[in-house]
Short mmCIF file of N, CA and C in Angstrom, two decimals:
data_model
loop_
_atom_site.label_atom_id
_atom_site.label_comp_id
_atom_site.label_asym_id
_atom_site.label_seq_id
_atom_site.Cartn_x
_atom_site.Cartn_y
_atom_site.Cartn_z
N GLN A 1173 0.62 -1.10 -0.21
CA GLN A 1173 -0.20 0.12 -0.02
C GLN A 1173 0.66 1.50 -0.04
N VAL A 1174 0.58 2.12 -0.66
CA VAL A 1174 1.38 3.39 -1.51
C VAL A 1174 0.93 4.50 -0.50
N GLN A 1175 1.59 5.16 0.60
CA GLN A 1175 0.73 6.54 0.83
C GLN A 1175 1.76 7.25 0.38
N LEU A 1176 0.52 8.48 0.18
CA LEU A 1176 1.35 9.95 -0.12
C LEU A 1176 0.64 11.35 0.34
N VAL A 1177 1.95 12.16 0.65
CA VAL A 1177 1.66 12.93 1.54
C VAL A 1177 1.94 14.11 0.89
N GLU A 1178 0.78 15.07 0.36
CA GLU A 1178 1.84 16.36 -0.27
C GLU A 1178 1.93 17.95 0.94
N SER A 1179 2.65 18.03 -0.22
CA SER A 1179 2.77 19.81 0.46
C SER A 1179 3.38 20.76 0.36
N GLY A 1180 3.12 22.16 0.19
CA GLY A 1180 3.77 23.00 -0.52
C GLY A 1180 2.60 24.62 -0.97
N GLY A 1181 0.93 23.53 -0.65
CA GLY A 1181 0.06 24.35 -1.39
C GLY A 1181 -0.42 25.99 -0.35
N GLY A 1182 -0.31 26.97 -0.71
CA GLY A 1182 -0.74 28.12 -0.50
C GLY A 1182 -1.32 29.36 -0.77
N LEU A 1183 -1.62 30.04 -0.21
CA LEU A 1183 -2.27 31.17 -1.62
C LEU A 1183 -1.42 32.03 -1.55
N VAL A 1184 -0.99 32.94 -3.46
CA VAL A 1184 -0.26 33.44 -3.91
C VAL A 1184 -1.54 34.63 -4.89
N GLN A 1185 0.03 35.20 -5.27
CA GLN A 1185 -0.57 36.38 -6.99
C GLN A 1185 -0.29 35.47 -8.03
N ALA A 1186 -1.07 36.68 -8.54
CA ALA A 1186 -0.97 36.16 -10.17
C ALA A 1186 0.49 36.36 -10.53
N GLY A 1187 0.96 35.80 -11.23
CA GLY A 1187 2.18 35.85 -11.93
C GLY A 1187 3.59 35.14 -10.11
N ASP A 1188 2.78 34.37 -9.44
CA ASP A 1188 4.15 33.50 -8.22
C ASP A 1188 4.48 32.74 -9.22
N SER A 1189 4.66 32.26 -7.78
CA SER A 1189 5.55 30.32 -7.94
C SER A 1189 5.37 30.04 -6.81
N LEU A 1190 5.33 28.99 -6.97
CA LEU A 1190 4.61 27.45 -5.94
C LEU A 1190 5.62 26.15 -6.12
N ARG A 1191 6.06 25.38 -5.27
CA ARG A 1191 6.45 24.06 -5.36
C ARG A 1191 6.02 22.91 -4.84
N LEU A 1192 5.21 22.84 -5.15
CA LEU A 1192 4.08 21.19 -4.14
C LEU A 1192 5.31 19.91 -4.35
N SER A 1193 5.45 19.17 -3.12
CA SER A 1193 5.99 18.49 -3.34
C SER A 1193 4.85 17.12 -2.42
N CYS A 1194 5.98 15.62 -3.25
CA CYS A 1194 4.82 14.82 -3.00
C CYS A 1194 5.88 13.65 -2.45
N ALA A 1195 5.61 13.44 -1.05
CA ALA A 1195 6.31 12.08 -0.15
C ALA A 1195 5.54 11.02 -0.42
N ALA A 1196 6.20 9.57 -0.66
CA ALA A 1196 5.54 8.88 -0.91
C ALA A 1196 6.38 7.60 -0.04
N SER A 1197 5.30 6.52 0.81
CA SER A 1197 6.08 5.54 0.95
C SER A 1197 4.83 4.25 1.22
N GLY A 1198 6.00 3.26 1.62
CA GLY A 1198 5.13 2.25 1.27
C GLY A 1198 5.05 1.22 0.45
N GLY A 1199 5.44 1.43 -0.79
CA GLY A 1199 6.71 1.08 -1.85
C GLY A 1199 7.74 1.24 -2.66
N THR A 1200 7.80 0.48 -3.91
CA THR A 1200 8.93 0.47 -4.30
C THR A 1200 8.92 2.08 -5.39
N PHE A 1201 9.23 3.30 -5.04
CA PHE A 1201 8.78 4.24 -5.94
C PHE A 1201 9.62 3.91 -6.77
N ILE A 1202 10.26 3.68 -6.86
CA ILE A 1202 11.40 3.52 -8.52
C ILE A 1202 9.76 2.55 -9.63
N THR A 1203 9.10 1.99 -9.47
CA THR A 1203 8.58 0.99 -9.90
C THR A 1203 7.23 2.06 -10.51
N TYR A 1204 6.98 2.91 -9.83
CA TYR A 1204 5.66 3.38 -9.79
C TYR A 1204 5.81 4.89 -10.51
N ALA A 1205 4.72 5.14 -11.99
CA ALA A 1205 4.86 6.61 -12.81
C ALA A 1205 3.74 7.19 -11.31
N MET A 1206 4.28 8.49 -11.37
CA MET A 1206 3.13 9.79 -10.92
C MET A 1206 2.76 10.94 -11.30
N GLY A 1207 1.83 11.50 -11.12
CA GLY A 1207 1.01 12.48 -11.48
C GLY A 1207 0.59 13.08 -10.29
N TRP A 1208 0.44 14.23 -11.52
CA TRP A 1208 0.06 15.62 -10.18
C TRP A 1208 -1.70 15.71 -11.09
N PHE A 1209 -2.84 16.30 -10.17
CA PHE A 1209 -4.01 15.95 -11.03
C PHE A 1209 -5.01 17.31 -10.28
N ARG A 1210 -5.31 17.81 -10.79
CA ARG A 1210 -6.25 19.43 -10.46
C ARG A 1210 -7.35 19.35 -9.87
N GLN A 1211 -8.70 19.55 -9.28
CA GLN A 1211 -9.80 19.91 -9.19
C GLN A 1211 -10.27 21.14 -8.70
N ALA A 1212 -10.71 22.21 -9.85
CA ALA A 1212 -11.45 23.22 -9.46
C ALA A 1212 -12.44 22.98 -8.74
N PRO A 1213 -12.88 23.76 -7.78
CA PRO A 1213 -14.39 24.12 -7.82
C PRO A 1213 -15.56 23.90 -8.56
N GLY A 1214 -16.24 22.88 -8.58
CA GLY A 1214 -17.08 23.15 -10.13
C GLY A 1214 -16.57 21.65 -11.12
N LYS A 1215 -15.87 21.64 -10.55
CA LYS A 1215 -14.67 21.02 -12.06
C LYS A 1215 -14.41 20.02 -12.54
N GLU A 1216 -14.08 18.83 -12.90
CA GLU A 1216 -13.54 17.36 -12.73
C GLU A 1216 -12.07 17.27 -12.80
N ARG A 1217 -11.66 17.06 -11.86
CA ARG A 1217 -10.76 16.32 -11.61
C ARG A 1217 -9.86 16.13 -13.04
N VAL A 1218 -8.61 17.38 -13.16
CA VAL A 1218 -8.07 16.81 -15.01
C VAL A 1218 -6.59 16.83 -14.16
N LEU A 1219 -5.65 16.28 -15.43
CA LEU A 1219 -4.39 16.33 -15.41
C LEU A 1219 -3.79 17.08 -15.45
N VAL A 1220 -2.23 16.96 -14.48
CA VAL A 1220 -2.07 18.25 -14.60
C VAL A 1220 -0.23 18.03 -15.01
N ALA A 1221 0.44 16.89 -14.45
CA ALA A 1221 1.43 16.94 -14.80
C ALA A 1221 1.92 15.18 -14.54
N ALA A 1222 1.93 14.61 -15.40
CA ALA A 1222 2.59 12.41 -14.93
C ALA A 1222 4.32 12.52 -15.26
N ILE A 1223 4.86 11.65 -14.17
CA ILE A 1223 6.30 11.66 -15.26
C ILE A 1223 6.41 9.74 -15.07
N SER A 1224 7.12 9.23 -15.88
CA SER A 1224 7.38 8.08 -15.45
C SER A 1224 8.26 7.14 -14.20
N TRP A 1225 8.68 6.36 -14.01
CA TRP A 1225 9.42 6.03 -13.27
C TRP A 1225 10.72 6.43 -13.49
N SER A 1226 11.36 6.31 -14.58
CA SER A 1226 12.52 6.61 -15.18
C SER A 1226 12.97 8.45 -14.50
N GLY A 1227 11.87 8.98 -15.70
CA GLY A 1227 12.03 10.21 -15.93
C GLY A 1227 11.98 10.60 -17.11
N ARG A 1228 12.37 9.54 -17.72
CA ARG A 1228 12.24 9.41 -19.05
C ARG A 1228 10.97 10.04 -19.85
N LYS A 1229 9.78 9.78 -19.54
CA LYS A 1229 8.82 10.28 -19.74
C LYS A 1229 7.90 11.30 -19.38
N ILE A 1230 7.55 11.88 -20.15
CA ILE A 1230 6.78 13.41 -18.85
C ILE A 1230 5.94 13.91 -19.66
N ARG A 1231 4.51 13.92 -19.06
CA ARG A 1231 3.78 14.47 -19.57
C ARG A 1231 2.47 15.65 -18.74
N TYR A 1232 1.90 16.75 -19.53
CA TYR A 1232 1.77 17.98 -18.89
C TYR A 1232 -0.22 17.88 -19.75
N GLY A 1233 -0.34 18.45 -18.92
CA GLY A 1233 -2.45 19.49 -19.62
C GLY A 1233 -1.64 20.51 -20.02
N ASP A 1234 -2.65 20.94 -21.18
CA ASP A 1234 -2.25 21.81 -21.84
C ASP A 1234 -2.08 23.43 -20.99
N PRO A 1235 -3.46 23.56 -20.49
CA PRO A 1235 -3.50 25.07 -19.79
C PRO A 1235 -1.82 25.18 -18.72
N VAL A 1236 -1.32 24.11 -18.91
CA VAL A 1236 0.69 24.80 -18.37
C VAL A 1236 1.72 23.99 -18.15
N LYS A 1237 1.44 23.54 -19.71
CA LYS A 1237 2.41 23.45 -20.83
C LYS A 1237 3.31 25.32 -20.68
N GLY A 1238 4.96 24.80 -20.40
CA GLY A 1238 5.59 25.76 -20.20
C GLY A 1238 5.98 26.96 -19.20
N ARG A 1239 4.94 26.41 -17.97
CA ARG A 1239 4.80 26.97 -16.98
C ARG A 1239 5.20 26.16 -15.91
N PHE A 1240 4.44 24.91 -15.56
CA PHE A 1240 4.96 23.73 -14.81
C PHE A 1240 5.56 22.79 -15.58
N THR A 1241 6.65 21.77 -14.00
CA THR A 1241 7.52 20.87 -14.26
C THR A 1241 7.63 20.39 -13.52
N ILE A 1242 7.42 19.14 -14.20
CA ILE A 1242 7.45 17.94 -13.14
C ILE A 1242 8.86 16.96 -12.54
N SER A 1243 9.37 16.99 -11.61
CA SER A 1243 10.45 16.03 -11.18
C SER A 1243 10.27 15.18 -9.85
N ARG A 1244 11.48 14.09 -10.22
CA ARG A 1244 11.01 13.32 -9.02
C ARG A 1244 12.67 12.84 -8.73
N ASP A 1245 12.79 12.53 -7.80
CA ASP A 1245 13.86 12.09 -6.70
C ASP A 1245 13.63 10.74 -6.45
N ASN A 1246 14.41 9.56 -7.39
CA ASN A 1246 14.02 7.68 -6.65
C ASN A 1246 14.45 7.98 -5.29
N ALA A 1247 15.75 8.81 -5.43
CA ALA A 1247 16.69 8.34 -3.78
C ALA A 1247 15.33 9.19 -2.83
N LYS A 1248 14.79 9.43 -2.62
CA LYS A 1248 14.01 10.29 -1.85
C LYS A 1248 12.75 10.19 -1.74
N ASN A 1249 12.42 9.27 -3.05
CA ASN A 1249 10.60 8.50 -3.13
C ASN A 1249 10.30 10.18 -3.15
N THR A 1250 10.41 10.84 -3.83
CA THR A 1250 9.54 12.18 -3.88
C THR A 1250 9.13 12.94 -5.38
N VAL A 1251 8.05 13.82 -5.32
CA VAL A 1251 7.97 13.98 -6.39
C VAL A 1251 7.82 14.88 -6.42
N HIS A 1252 8.22 16.84 -7.19
CA HIS A 1252 8.16 17.87 -7.09
C HIS A 1252 7.12 18.84 -8.40
N LEU A 1253 6.66 19.41 -7.86
CA LEU A 1253 5.67 19.87 -9.40
C LEU A 1253 6.25 21.45 -9.09
N GLN A 1254 7.00 22.51 -9.83
CA GLN A 1254 7.33 23.31 -10.04
C GLN A 1254 5.95 24.14 -10.41
N MET A 1255 5.82 25.28 -9.97
CA MET A 1255 4.69 26.24 -11.26
C MET A 1255 5.05 27.72 -10.41
N ASN A 1256 5.81 28.13 -11.87
CA ASN A 1256 5.49 29.60 -12.23
C ASN A 1256 4.50 30.43 -12.96
N SER A 1257 4.94 31.37 -13.24
CA SER A 1257 3.85 32.16 -13.95
C SER A 1257 1.89 32.29 -13.39
N LEU A 1258 1.87 31.84 -12.10
CA LEU A 1258 0.09 30.89 -12.23
C LEU A 1258 -0.42 32.35 -11.88
N LYS A 1259 -1.69 31.77 -12.70
CA LYS A 1259 -3.27 32.24 -12.67
C LYS A 1259 -4.12 32.09 -12.14
N PRO A 1260 -5.14 33.16 -11.85
CA PRO A 1260 -5.96 32.71 -10.67
C PRO A 1260 -6.57 31.48 -11.56
N GLU A 1261 -6.78 31.30 -12.34
CA GLU A 1261 -7.49 29.48 -13.45
C GLU A 1261 -6.40 28.78 -12.66
N ASP A 1262 -5.59 28.79 -12.23
CA ASP A 1262 -4.66 27.28 -11.49
C ASP A 1262 -5.53 27.25 -10.51
N THR A 1263 -5.64 27.76 -9.42
CA THR A 1263 -6.96 28.36 -8.41
C THR A 1263 -8.04 26.61 -8.34
N ALA A 1264 -7.29 25.39 -7.38
CA ALA A 1264 -7.70 24.38 -7.59
C ALA A 1264 -6.96 23.30 -6.25
N VAL A 1265 -7.64 22.16 -5.92
CA VAL A 1265 -7.01 21.27 -4.85
C VAL A 1265 -5.89 20.59 -5.71
N TYR A 1266 -4.49 20.40 -5.56
CA TYR A 1266 -3.82 19.53 -6.05
C TYR A 1266 -3.57 18.18 -5.52
N THR A 1267 -3.55 17.30 -6.44
CA THR A 1267 -3.59 15.67 -5.86
C THR A 1267 -2.29 14.65 -6.02
N CYS A 1268 -1.49 14.39 -5.27
CA CYS A 1268 -0.37 13.33 -5.92
C CYS A 1268 -1.51 12.50 -5.87
N SER A 1269 -0.61 11.22 -6.91
CA SER A 1269 -0.85 9.56 -7.53
C SER A 1269 0.14 9.14 -8.03
N ALA A 1270 0.00 8.03 -7.45
CA ALA A 1270 0.20 6.73 -8.05
C ALA A 1270 0.36 5.72 -8.97
N HIS A 1271 1.23 5.18 -10.24
CA HIS A 1271 0.29 3.83 -10.72
C HIS A 1271 1.47 3.10 -11.03
N LEU A 1272 1.33 1.27 -10.34
CA LEU A 1272 2.30 0.32 -10.72
C LEU A 1272 2.67 0.24 -11.89
N ASP A 1273 3.84 0.55 -12.10
CA ASP A 1273 4.53 0.61 -14.18
C ASP A 1273 5.58 1.08 -14.27
N PRO A 1274 5.66 -1.06 -13.97
CA PRO A 1274 7.23 -1.19 -13.97
C PRO A 1274 7.55 -1.26 -15.51
N PHE A 1275 6.47 -1.08 -16.75
CA PHE A 1275 7.45 -1.59 -18.17
C PHE A 1275 6.77 0.37 -18.69
N ASP A 1276 7.16 1.21 -17.66
CA ASP A 1276 7.88 2.93 -17.71
C ASP A 1276 6.67 3.26 -18.90
N VAL A 1277 5.33 3.06 -18.56
CA VAL A 1277 4.02 3.14 -20.20
C VAL A 1277 3.71 4.93 -19.84
N LEU A 1278 3.72 5.33 -19.15
CA LEU A 1278 3.57 6.61 -18.04
C LEU A 1278 2.05 6.59 -18.44
N PRO A 1279 0.75 6.08 -17.89
CA PRO A 1279 -0.62 6.43 -18.55
C PRO A 1279 -1.19 8.23 -18.08
N VAL A 1280 -1.82 8.41 -18.55
CA VAL A 1280 -1.97 9.70 -18.30
C VAL A 1280 -3.41 9.95 -18.17
N ASP A 1281 -4.54 8.46 -18.81
CA ASP A 1281 -5.74 9.36 -17.42
C ASP A 1281 -6.08 8.64 -15.90
N GLN A 1282 -7.01 9.20 -15.32
CA GLN A 1282 -6.40 9.05 -13.74
C GLN A 1282 -7.09 7.99 -13.19
N SER A 1283 -7.85 7.34 -14.33
CA SER A 1283 -8.57 5.79 -14.14
C SER A 1283 -7.36 4.68 -13.86
N ALA A 1284 -5.84 4.93 -13.48
CA ALA A 1284 -4.92 4.09 -14.33
C ALA A 1284 -4.44 4.32 -12.55
N TYR A 1285 -4.70 5.51 -11.90
CA TYR A 1285 -4.07 5.53 -10.69
C TYR A 1285 -4.60 5.14 -9.39
N ASN A 1286 -4.03 3.97 -8.98
CA ASN A 1286 -4.70 3.32 -8.27
C ASN A 1286 -3.75 4.26 -6.18
N TYR A 1287 -3.54 5.32 -6.43
CA TYR A 1287 -2.90 5.63 -4.95
C TYR A 1287 -3.08 7.23 -5.77
N TRP A 1288 -4.07 7.93 -4.10
CA TRP A 1288 -3.89 9.57 -4.03
C TRP A 1288 -3.35 9.72 -2.98
N GLY A 1289 -2.86 10.90 -2.89
CA GLY A 1289 -2.76 11.92 -1.18
C GLY A 1289 -4.10 12.17 -1.11
N GLN A 1290 -4.13 13.15 -0.40
CA GLN A 1290 -5.12 13.79 0.60
C GLN A 1290 -5.49 15.28 -0.44
N GLY A 1291 -4.55 15.82 -0.92
CA GLY A 1291 -4.60 16.85 -1.75
C GLY A 1291 -3.93 18.44 -1.02
N THR A 1292 -3.52 19.34 -1.93
CA THR A 1292 -3.26 20.23 -1.17
C THR A 1292 -3.72 22.00 -2.39
N GLN A 1293 -4.56 22.55 -1.11
CA GLN A 1293 -5.18 23.44 -2.01
C GLN A 1293 -3.81 24.65 -2.49
N VAL A 1294 -4.13 25.12 -3.45
CA VAL A 1294 -4.04 25.96 -4.16
C VAL A 1294 -4.68 27.30 -4.69
N THR A 1295 -4.54 28.74 -4.23
CA THR A 1295 -5.29 29.43 -4.97
C THR A 1295 -4.30 30.88 -4.82
N VAL A 1296 -4.84 31.32 -5.85
CA VAL A 1296 -4.16 32.35 -7.08
C VAL A 1296 -4.69 33.29 -7.12
N SER A 1297 -4.28 34.83 -6.59
CA SER A 1297 -5.28 36.18 -7.07
C SER A 1297 -5.03 36.52 -7.66
N SER A 1298 -6.16 37.53 -7.89
CA SER A 1298 -5.64 38.77 -9.42
C SER A 1298 -5.32 39.91 -8.78
#
C-alpha cells in the first residue's frame, strides 16, 4: 500500500511561483509512475503533469505547458511540481497520485492511478 503526502500549497498572487512536493512511502517508488491532478470548484479533476518512474517520459496538461515542471527524486521517494507564472485559473486542489508502472508506460488517464494523496489547496489571487 502506497501512502502519498502532499505539501507546499498556499495562497499566492498571479505571476508568483509555488513548488509542490509529494512524499511517497509504503511501496517501491521506482516502479511507480507519478502524477499530479487538480480539481477546481465545480469542475472535474484533470491531469496537470505526470512522470514515468525513470523520468524519461513526462506529460503535461495543455493549460500548464511551459509554466509547470514535474520532477522526481527516486532516492528520496519524492515528486515535485514547480509552478511558475501562476494564474487565477490555476486555483484548485492539487493531488498527487501513483500508478504501478514497471514497463515505463506512463498513463495519463486518472482511472489508471491507484493511489492518491489527500490533496493540497493552491489559491491564486488576481
